[in-house]
Amino acid sequence: MLTRLAGGLIYDPAQGIDGEVRDLFIRDGQLVAPAPGEDPDHTYDLRGKLVMAGAIDLHTHIGGGKVNIARTMLPEDQRAHCRARTALTRTGGGQVVPSTFAAGYRYAEMGYTTAFEPAVLPMNARQAHMEMADTPMLDTGGYAMLGNDDLLLQLMSEGVGQEVINDYVAWTLKATQCIGIKVVNPGGINAFKFNARKLDVDERHPHYPLTPRDILRTLSRAVAELGVPHPLHVHASNLGIPGNQVSTLATIDAAEGLPIHLTHIQFHSYGAEGDRRFSSAAAVIAEAVNRRPNVTIDVGQVMFGQTVTVSGDTMRQYANHQHAHPRKWTCMDIECDAGCGVVPFRYRDQNFVNALQWAIGLELFLMVDDPWRVFLTTDHPNGAPFTSYPRLIRLLMDRGFRNDCLAQINPEAAALSNLGSLTREYSRNEIAIMTRAAPARILGLADRGHLAPGARADITVYHDLADPEQTFARPMLVFKGGELVVEEGAVTRVVRGRTQVVRPEFDPAIEGRIGRWFDRYHSIRLANFAITDTEMAAGIGSPVTIHPCNRRST
Amino acid sequence: MWTSDPAQTPGNLTCPFCGLACDDLSVAPGPADAGLVLVNGCQTARGAFAGAMAAGPGTALIKGQPVSLEAALAHAAGLLAAARAPLFGGLVTDVNGMRAVLELADRCGALLDHVGADALFRNLLVLQDGGWMTATLTEVRNRADLILILGREVPHRFPRLCERVLLPPEALFSPPGERRLVLLGPAEPGPLPAEFAAANPTLIPVALADLAGVGALLRGLIAGRPVRADAIPGVAGAQLKQLAGWLCGARYAVVTWAAGELAFPHAELTVQAFVELVRDLNRTTRAAALPLAGTLGDLTANQVCTWQTGYPLRSGRQQGRSCYEPLLYRHQDLLAQGQSDLLLWVQALPAANPAATPAAKCPTIVLGYPGLACGRVPEVFIPVGLPGIDHPGHWYRTDAVCPLPLGQVRDLGLASVAGVIGKLSERLGATAE
Ligand code: SF4
């Protein structure tokens, strides 16, 4: 069956199409170029509508142990955001930590078709994938956390060669069914287990003869040499600490020119100036990003209201627990692997620090020149729930609205920000870059994020409204793999997604080494740690799609 | 491993018989064609395994009379369709079983409670009220230098805890031979298992009901407040002072308990006292709680329920909306008060306590392992396989972090809970995803 999407305004930055009227054709779940004269079986009249590829969220905490702890701790989020059962959809709501079903429906209702959980603890990978398998409407994937696991730190301390590290990294991707590697507070989560409360980029770990810089260099090199498309995904040291711009710049340098992605960089762009010893360092960080083409970032924008912070960074979550709102918090040391911390939080527009955090995020968006290297995230739910994306898009596209909002925040914070002087307004094309084309490119997903023949028919059609928030909050149509799944912002068909992975090659001899380590120190057998493709499909319920790597020589 | 082939799991089979989920088991042909036997694991596991292997595939029953599976499914589906306030209890099943239970509960508007939820909620209420700081098995195994065990039944409830976690053969950061074990609990019953006794633990006799007071007192001592160490009659003040000193001096103290043992009213306050003690210690040193649970899949059922619905167990789907009432939706109370008009009891693994399904006044459908004793003859009994023996699955161990794959060691043709409920759902009509 051939379906024609006729007459829409196409925004497809990957092909350089910026708001041109074109027809698209779908067959068998893919975009196709039909033979001349071939008649479509069905045509949607999209004249005057905006057409983009399905949106991709490259950093959103939608699955895994820490999310479920947050759900457990916040039944009030469910009570406040009920979502009743329908003939099609399951019961269960929530906003800052929605049920898996609600997360899938809400994402689709905003035109998203793919999302990535950025903090998969290897020991908890099964749970992350089970939760994502139960998140309908979306293809999903995860980044495996390394860099605080005792095995990596031990191997590095022993001075093994880079090839051994590369094998271990590649094996981890396979065993955990992930698409990228993330490092959270390199070495810091581990150091907290030895009672360190802080670990700077060049500070020696309390137990291992290593610094965070060593870990960053080693892991970014492994990811690059294995040809994993997504650069090392870095949650830098010193999250949230005034003056952390210094360690953020040091973190960027630690990659030594290799690709590096700094996530939720808003939380890492703080100066320590002014009476309150807290200031914006967005200009410095944006300038550093602009100058270094090896660097990509996502922002982790703060939006005001109740949320919950969930993070692998136990060191920083523990330090922040006195800010918990409501007053409850959880930290966990996990399996000589990593950790997690859950701290509910309310961002207030009249609070000096929170207001400045909001402004810093927007400054970063507006001062980083290349929309291919900055991604739209709130680090859901850490800065705000993902449901605030349409409002965030309006803040980027509409300077008048932005300045109105700026006038309402804590005046002291507003006075310290240069946000009011930034005149840039994002175009639709730039929004399409940062939410579609660029995430697909940086994750190595050739099959999506664009609308060329051969792509998966993940397509979102928006009404062309004056207010971009309204436009992006409620798509007219969403197609997932060629099937119409959302109409006028409501789910009309429920589909299940697949898990997106990469599989770089490695020398299987590494398994012997890892197996001996497991036998001596762990409480799980290696054979039970690794997740097979059969298990993904038959047991967990989300079959894998493997994307290619381009291995470089070591 | 997730596999239906027992040949693939030598030494890697996961045990579903307590919350430790030991995954290093092996099966072998028993003497004189007696079927497979478990060659390692603990006594509890070997006994439970042998019991399971001795039972046949069972048969479907309506009012105690053997019927075809089809007839049983049809009758059960009719009861579910007619029920207005059903209760789904037991919930002793694997992840996929629980996924199916939740789908059916959503369709039927059922309330959900686990057979062991009293114990589960002694911990969960604390997590919800204030949060906690915990660690997982491997972390404790390699790091703990002081282990404080609350109560007396931990070694019996979690038979291989000592061998696998508290006193392993070797550890990364804390030499097992130098670890200090302290038991804070009743002096009875009887002697400790040999491997515990060998570690020469310090015993501080405390009645279970006094534990919360002792926890508060220890917090006072640690904070340097002017508390009287001997304020609790019968508890040696000098020992508590010494313990407070050890806790402060430890590099990584671990406090562990089995909530199932703390079977007295408001035991969550006892748990909270020690959880707060752990948090106090973390101001200057490191410490963690290790709540022991997971037996009979309480954590498995609760985890899946939480991610799929946003609420833990003791929640329901009435009128198409989720509702969560941890104090009201206790299955024992709902049944005693006659608040449910149908009980669906799911129990794919044997329990020592309770040994039989509830004797509910309302009609009951039981999805049970072959040989499950019923408190009252149910309207419908449908035999289901044991996860980890009859079919592969997933199962959470005590720390709720590591869902382990369960294997399969035999094929009697028994359907899984997920399989049976899938058939019931089919009969009830189109499914919401
Ligand atoms: S300790 Fe528990 S999980 Fe381990 S073998 Fe015994 S019953 Fe099974």
mmCIF file of C-alpha atoms in Angstrom, chain A residues 221-491:
data_model
loop_
_atom_site.group_PDB
_atom_site.id
_atom_site.type_symbol
_atom_site.label_atom_id
_atom_site.label_comp_id
_atom_site.label_asym_id
_atom_site.label_seq_id
_atom_site.Cartn_x
_atom_site.Cartn_y
_atom_site.Cartn_z
ATOM 1 C CA ARG A 221 39.492 6.941 23.125
ATOM 2 C CA ALA A 222 37.850 3.538 23.440
ATOM 3 C CA VAL A 223 34.575 4.821 22.026
ATOM 4 C CA ALA A 224 36.374 6.543 19.146
ATOM 5 C CA GLU A 225 38.611 3.580 18.307
ATOM 6 C CA LEU A 226 35.712 1.139 18.387
ATOM 7 C CA GLY A 227 33.896 3.363 15.914
ATOM 8 C CA VAL A 228 30.850 3.732 18.146
ATOM 9 C CA PRO A 229 28.968 6.570 16.450
ATOM 10 C CA HIS A 230 27.850 8.320 19.626
ATOM 11 C CA PRO A 231 30.735 10.116 21.353
ATOM 12 C CA LEU A 232 31.425 9.376 24.985
ATOM 13 C CA HIS A 233 28.365 10.794 26.775
ATOM 14 C CA VAL A 234 29.709 12.718 29.744
ATOM 15 C CA HIS A 235 27.978 13.908 32.890
ATOM 16 C CA ALA A 236 30.921 15.939 34.129
ATOM 17 C CA SER A 237 32.400 16.304 37.597
ATOM 18 C CA ASN A 238 31.092 18.805 40.150
ATOM 19 C CA LEU A 239 27.485 18.967 38.986
ATOM 20 C CA GLY A 240 25.696 21.984 40.409
ATOM 21 C CA ILE A 241 28.691 23.468 42.209
ATOM 22 C CA PRO A 242 29.270 27.212 41.778
ATOM 23 C CA GLY A 243 32.438 27.734 39.761
ATOM 24 C CA ASN A 244 32.215 24.322 38.086
ATOM 25 C CA GLN A 245 32.882 25.936 34.693
ATOM 26 C CA VAL A 246 36.560 25.272 35.398
ATOM 27 C CA SER A 247 36.094 21.517 35.694
ATOM 28 C CA THR A 248 33.733 21.530 32.721
ATOM 29 C CA LEU A 249 36.421 23.085 30.548
ATOM 30 C CA ALA A 250 38.943 20.599 31.941
ATOM 31 C CA THR A 251 36.523 17.782 31.085
ATOM 32 C CA ILE A 252 36.299 19.006 27.499
ATOM 33 C CA ASP A 253 40.076 19.107 27.299
ATOM 34 C CA ALA A 254 40.395 15.612 28.728
ATOM 35 C CA ALA A 255 38.998 14.191 25.484
ATOM 36 C CA GLU A 256 42.118 15.544 23.770
ATOM 37 C CA GLY A 257 40.231 16.469 20.642
ATOM 38 C CA LEU A 258 38.291 13.212 20.324
ATOM 39 C CA PRO A 259 34.507 13.445 20.079
ATOM 40 C CA ILE A 260 32.848 14.130 23.431
ATOM 41 C CA HIS A 261 29.245 14.884 24.329
ATOM 42 C CA LEU A 262 28.620 16.903 27.481
ATOM 43 C CA THR A 263 25.176 16.280 28.789
ATOM 44 C CA HIS A 264 22.918 18.644 30.760
ATOM 45 C CA ILE A 265 25.689 21.198 30.472
ATOM 46 C CA GLN A 266 23.503 23.842 32.100
ATOM 47 C CA PHE A 267 24.243 22.185 35.447
ATOM 48 C CA HIS A 268 27.958 22.498 34.683
ATOM 49 C CA SER A 269 28.135 26.118 33.474
ATOM 50 C CA TYR A 270 28.296 27.986 36.738
ATOM 51 C CA GLY A 271 30.611 30.753 37.837
ATOM 52 C CA ALA A 272 31.237 31.847 41.400
ATOM 53 C CA GLU A 273 31.049 35.596 40.948
ATOM 54 C CA GLY A 274 28.872 38.191 42.589
ATOM 55 C CA ASP A 275 27.576 38.721 46.091
ATOM 56 C CA ARG A 276 25.977 35.296 46.128
ATOM 57 C CA ARG A 277 29.011 33.545 44.686
ATOM 58 C CA PHE A 278 26.839 32.065 41.967
ATOM 59 C CA SER A 279 26.844 33.347 38.411
ATOM 60 C CA SER A 280 26.413 32.369 34.791
ATOM 61 C CA ALA A 281 29.387 30.964 32.941
ATOM 62 C CA ALA A 282 27.296 30.239 29.857
ATOM 63 C CA ALA A 283 29.332 32.644 27.720
ATOM 64 C CA VAL A 284 32.597 30.897 28.578
ATOM 65 C CA ILE A 285 31.185 27.435 28.010
ATOM 66 C CA ALA A 286 29.385 28.394 24.790
ATOM 67 C CA GLU A 287 32.576 29.953 23.494
ATOM 68 C CA ALA A 288 34.498 26.755 24.298
ATOM 69 C CA VAL A 289 31.898 24.662 22.493
ATOM 70 C CA ASN A 290 31.879 27.014 19.508
ATOM 71 C CA ARG A 291 35.640 26.748 19.201
ATOM 72 C CA ARG A 292 35.904 22.962 19.458
ATOM 73 C CA PRO A 293 34.141 21.011 16.730
ATOM 74 C CA ASN A 294 34.696 17.734 18.616
ATOM 75 C CA VAL A 295 32.240 18.842 21.304
ATOM 76 C CA THR A 296 28.472 18.403 21.352
ATOM 77 C CA ILE A 297 26.169 19.272 24.204
ATOM 78 C CA ASP A 298 22.645 18.941 25.411
ATOM 79 C CA VAL A 299 21.373 21.599 27.718
ATOM 80 C CA GLY A 300 19.301 20.086 30.526
ATOM 81 C CA GLN A 301 17.085 23.154 30.663
ATOM 82 C CA VAL A 302 15.442 23.968 33.989
ATOM 83 C CA MET A 303 11.733 24.836 33.885
ATOM 84 C CA PHE A 304 9.919 26.013 36.986
ATOM 85 C CA GLY A 305 7.804 23.649 39.027
ATOM 86 C CA GLN A 306 7.916 20.380 40.908
ATOM 87 C CA THR A 307 10.137 17.643 39.610
ATOM 88 C CA VAL A 308 12.492 14.954 40.859
ATOM 89 C CA THR A 309 16.186 14.595 40.206
ATOM 90 C CA VAL A 310 17.314 11.061 39.377
ATOM 91 C CA SER A 311 20.967 10.484 38.737
ATOM 92 C CA GLY A 312 23.765 7.997 38.897
ATOM 93 C CA ASP A 313 25.829 10.676 40.588
ATOM 94 C CA THR A 314 25.471 9.591 44.215
ATOM 95 C CA MET A 315 28.272 11.890 45.278
ATOM 96 C CA ARG A 316 26.384 14.982 44.127
ATOM 97 C CA GLN A 317 22.920 13.707 44.933
ATOM 98 C CA TYR A 318 24.006 13.060 48.502
ATOM 99 C CA ALA A 319 25.442 16.568 48.705
ATOM 100 C CA ASN A 320 22.167 18.034 47.399
ATOM 101 C CA HIS A 321 19.838 16.078 49.631
ATOM 102 C CA GLN A 322 19.219 18.971 51.995
ATOM 103 C CA HIS A 323 17.406 20.730 49.130
ATOM 104 C CA ALA A 324 14.936 17.874 48.749
ATOM 105 C CA HIS A 325 11.347 18.948 48.249
ATOM 106 C CA PRO A 326 9.336 17.186 49.513
ATOM 107 C CA ARG A 327 11.843 16.242 52.176
ATOM 108 C CA LYS A 328 12.729 12.733 51.182
ATOM 109 C CA TRP A 329 15.670 11.341 49.288
ATOM 110 C CA THR A 330 17.391 8.081 48.448
ATOM 111 C CA CYS A 331 20.948 7.130 47.582
ATOM 112 C CA MET A 332 22.215 3.729 46.642
ATOM 113 C CA ASP A 333 25.646 2.154 46.131
ATOM 114 C CA ILE A 334 25.254 -0.426 43.413
ATOM 115 C CA GLU A 335 27.142 -3.635 42.682
ATOM 116 C CA CYS A 336 30.718 -2.245 42.406
ATOM 117 C CA ASP A 337 29.251 -0.815 39.242
ATOM 118 C CA ALA A 338 27.867 2.655 39.988
ATOM 119 C CA GLY A 339 25.110 4.142 42.108
ATOM 120 C CA CYS A 340 21.955 6.181 42.040
ATOM 121 C CA GLY A 341 20.384 9.043 43.897
ATOM 122 C CA VAL A 342 16.806 10.285 43.855
ATOM 123 C CA VAL A 343 16.059 13.741 45.256
ATOM 124 C CA PRO A 344 12.689 15.431 44.601
ATOM 125 C CA PHE A 345 13.060 19.117 43.851
ATOM 126 C CA ARG A 346 10.967 22.172 43.129
ATOM 127 C CA TYR A 347 12.445 24.870 40.887
ATOM 128 C CA ARG A 348 11.047 28.270 41.862
ATOM 129 C CA ASP A 349 11.104 31.297 39.608
ATOM 130 C CA GLN A 350 11.558 33.635 42.582
ATOM 131 C CA ASN A 351 14.517 31.698 43.921
ATOM 132 C CA PHE A 352 17.764 33.379 42.874
ATOM 133 C CA VAL A 353 19.646 30.182 42.094
ATOM 134 C CA ASN A 354 16.794 28.438 40.276
ATOM 135 C CA ALA A 355 15.998 31.539 38.230
ATOM 136 C CA LEU A 356 19.603 31.893 37.203
ATOM 137 C CA GLN A 357 19.762 28.192 36.279
ATOM 138 C CA TRP A 358 16.792 28.781 33.976
ATOM 139 C CA ALA A 359 18.512 31.761 32.380
ATOM 140 C CA ILE A 360 21.841 29.939 32.015
ATOM 141 C CA GLY A 361 20.189 27.136 30.077
ATOM 142 C CA LEU A 362 18.608 29.558 27.646
ATOM 143 C CA GLU A 363 21.845 31.517 27.303
ATOM 144 C CA LEU A 364 23.589 28.315 26.283
ATOM 145 C CA PHE A 365 20.960 27.478 23.685
ATOM 146 C CA LEU A 366 21.250 30.955 22.230
ATOM 147 C CA MET A 367 25.025 31.378 22.378
ATOM 148 C CA VAL A 368 26.070 28.030 20.901
ATOM 149 C CA ASP A 369 26.127 28.842 17.212
ATOM 150 C CA ASP A 370 25.778 25.442 15.567
ATOM 151 C CA PRO A 371 22.346 23.830 16.080
ATOM 152 C CA TRP A 372 23.867 20.506 14.968
ATOM 153 C CA ARG A 373 25.890 20.447 18.173
ATOM 154 C CA VAL A 374 23.330 21.461 20.793
ATOM 155 C CA PHE A 375 20.342 19.278 21.669
ATOM 156 C CA LEU A 376 17.029 20.117 23.220
ATOM 157 C CA THR A 377 16.722 18.397 26.584
ATOM 158 C CA THR A 378 15.552 19.098 30.096
ATOM 159 C CA ASP A 379 17.422 16.001 31.258
ATOM 160 C CA HIS A 380 13.940 14.693 32.011
ATOM 161 C CA PRO A 381 12.996 14.813 34.816
ATOM 162 C CA ASN A 382 16.044 16.497 36.368
ATOM 163 C CA GLY A 383 15.550 19.993 34.941
ATOM 164 C CA ALA A 384 11.870 19.500 34.156
ATOM 165 C CA PRO A 385 9.604 16.789 32.757
ATOM 166 C CA PHE A 386 9.781 16.212 29.018
ATOM 167 C CA THR A 387 6.243 17.502 28.697
ATOM 168 C CA SER A 388 7.677 21.015 28.981
ATOM 169 C CA TYR A 389 9.457 20.768 25.609
ATOM 170 C CA PRO A 390 6.819 22.762 23.676
ATOM 171 C CA ARG A 391 7.164 25.649 26.123
ATOM 172 C CA LEU A 392 10.935 25.433 25.857
ATOM 173 C CA ILE A 393 10.701 25.560 22.071
ATOM 174 C CA ARG A 394 8.639 28.726 22.341
ATOM 175 C CA LEU A 395 11.281 30.262 24.608
ATOM 176 C CA LEU A 396 13.841 29.596 21.893
ATOM 177 C CA MET A 397 11.713 30.752 18.963
ATOM 178 C CA ASP A 398 9.951 33.759 20.430
ATOM 179 C CA ARG A 399 12.094 36.504 21.902
ATOM 180 C CA GLY A 400 9.137 38.573 23.070
ATOM 181 C CA PHE A 401 7.792 35.657 25.082
ATOM 182 C CA ARG A 402 11.250 34.944 26.443
ATOM 183 C CA ASN A 403 11.698 38.487 27.651
ATOM 184 C CA ASP A 404 8.241 38.464 29.228
ATOM 185 C CA CYS A 405 9.267 35.364 31.165
ATOM 186 C CA LEU A 406 12.585 36.933 32.069
ATOM 187 C CA ALA A 407 10.735 39.900 33.550
ATOM 188 C CA GLN A 408 8.923 37.570 35.937
ATOM 189 C CA ILE A 409 11.824 35.694 37.478
ATOM 190 C CA ASN A 410 13.866 36.664 40.516
ATOM 191 C CA PRO A 411 15.011 40.182 39.555
ATOM 192 C CA GLU A 412 18.489 39.778 40.961
ATOM 193 C CA ALA A 413 19.016 36.711 38.788
ATOM 194 C CA ALA A 414 17.516 38.452 35.765
ATOM 195 C CA ALA A 415 19.896 41.370 36.262
ATOM 196 C CA LEU A 416 22.893 39.032 36.312
ATOM 197 C CA SER A 417 21.933 37.297 33.076
ATOM 198 C CA ASN A 418 22.604 38.576 29.597
ATOM 199 C CA LEU A 419 19.557 36.708 28.324
ATOM 200 C CA GLY A 420 17.629 39.916 27.658
ATOM 201 C CA SER A 421 20.296 41.097 25.254
ATOM 202 C CA LEU A 422 20.316 37.908 23.191
ATOM 203 C CA THR A 423 18.265 38.562 20.092
ATOM 204 C CA ARG A 424 18.526 35.164 18.475
ATOM 205 C CA GLU A 425 15.310 33.318 17.687
ATOM 206 C CA TYR A 426 15.479 29.711 16.585
ATOM 207 C CA SER A 427 13.925 28.961 13.225
ATOM 208 C CA ARG A 428 11.761 25.938 12.547
ATOM 209 C CA ASN A 429 14.624 24.494 10.588
ATOM 210 C CA GLU A 430 16.910 24.841 13.590
ATOM 211 C CA ILE A 431 14.327 23.192 15.848
ATOM 212 C CA ALA A 432 14.124 20.354 13.330
ATOM 213 C CA ILE A 433 17.916 20.059 13.428
ATOM 214 C CA MET A 434 18.206 19.896 17.203
ATOM 215 C CA THR A 435 15.279 17.538 17.731
ATOM 216 C CA ARG A 436 15.597 15.275 14.676
ATOM 217 C CA ALA A 437 18.465 15.485 12.250
ATOM 218 C CA ALA A 438 21.281 16.112 14.686
ATOM 219 C CA PRO A 439 20.360 13.480 17.298
ATOM 220 C CA ALA A 440 20.007 10.864 14.551
ATOM 221 C CA ARG A 441 23.377 11.805 13.136
ATOM 222 C CA ILE A 442 25.182 11.831 16.464
ATOM 223 C CA LEU A 443 23.738 8.449 17.415
ATOM 224 C CA GLY A 444 24.576 6.890 14.064
ATOM 225 C CA LEU A 445 20.919 6.257 13.188
ATOM 226 C CA ALA A 446 20.950 6.421 9.409
ATOM 227 C CA ASP A 447 17.375 5.159 9.243
ATOM 228 C CA ARG A 448 15.666 8.082 10.953
ATOM 229 C CA GLY A 449 15.798 11.767 11.715
ATOM 230 C CA HIS A 450 15.270 12.578 8.047
ATOM 231 C CA LEU A 451 12.668 12.157 5.309
ATOM 232 C CA ALA A 452 14.669 10.796 2.393
ATOM 233 C CA PRO A 453 13.541 7.606 0.638
ATOM 234 C CA GLY A 454 14.741 4.619 2.649
ATOM 235 C CA ALA A 455 14.139 6.225 6.018
ATOM 236 C CA ARG A 456 11.701 4.710 8.478
ATOM 237 C CA ALA A 457 8.398 6.463 8.069
ATOM 238 C CA ASP A 458 8.520 8.119 11.496
ATOM 239 C CA ILE A 459 6.855 11.402 10.601
ATOM 240 C CA THR A 460 5.216 14.203 12.543
ATOM 241 C CA VAL A 461 2.789 16.681 11.011
ATOM 242 C CA TYR A 462 2.049 19.901 12.889
ATOM 243 C CA HIS A 463 -0.526 22.611 12.469
ATOM 244 C CA ASP A 464 1.040 25.930 11.499
ATOM 245 C CA LEU A 465 -0.022 28.046 14.458
ATOM 246 C CA ALA A 466 1.219 31.449 15.523
ATOM 247 C CA ASP A 467 2.326 30.125 18.904
ATOM 248 C CA PRO A 468 5.086 27.525 18.566
ATOM 249 C CA GLU A 469 4.178 26.066 21.948
ATOM 250 C CA GLN A 470 0.723 25.210 20.613
ATOM 251 C CA THR A 471 2.213 23.907 17.385
ATOM 252 C CA PHE A 472 4.629 21.524 19.038
ATOM 253 C CA ALA A 473 2.374 20.454 21.905
ATOM 254 C CA ARG A 474 -0.256 18.855 19.718
ATOM 255 C CA PRO A 475 0.694 17.401 16.366
ATOM 256 C CA MET A 476 -2.003 16.874 13.799
ATOM 257 C CA LEU A 477 -0.637 13.460 12.792
ATOM 258 C CA VAL A 478 2.172 11.179 13.877
ATOM 259 C CA PHE A 479 3.281 8.179 11.852
ATOM 260 C CA LYS A 480 5.410 5.480 13.452
ATOM 261 C CA GLY A 481 6.973 3.048 11.010
ATOM 262 C CA GLY A 482 4.380 4.168 8.477
ATOM 263 C CA GLU A 483 1.408 3.564 10.763
ATOM 264 C CA LEU A 484 -0.757 6.459 11.823
ATOM 265 C CA VAL A 485 -0.533 6.393 15.626
ATOM 266 C CA VAL A 486 -1.568 9.885 16.784
ATOM 267 C CA GLU A 487 -4.269 12.183 15.468
ATOM 268 C CA GLU A 488 -4.810 15.693 16.796
ATOM 269 C CA GLY A 489 -2.543 15.066 19.750
ATOM 270 C CA ALA A 490 -4.201 11.840 20.897
ATOM 271 C CA VAL A 491 -3.052 8.247 20.530
#
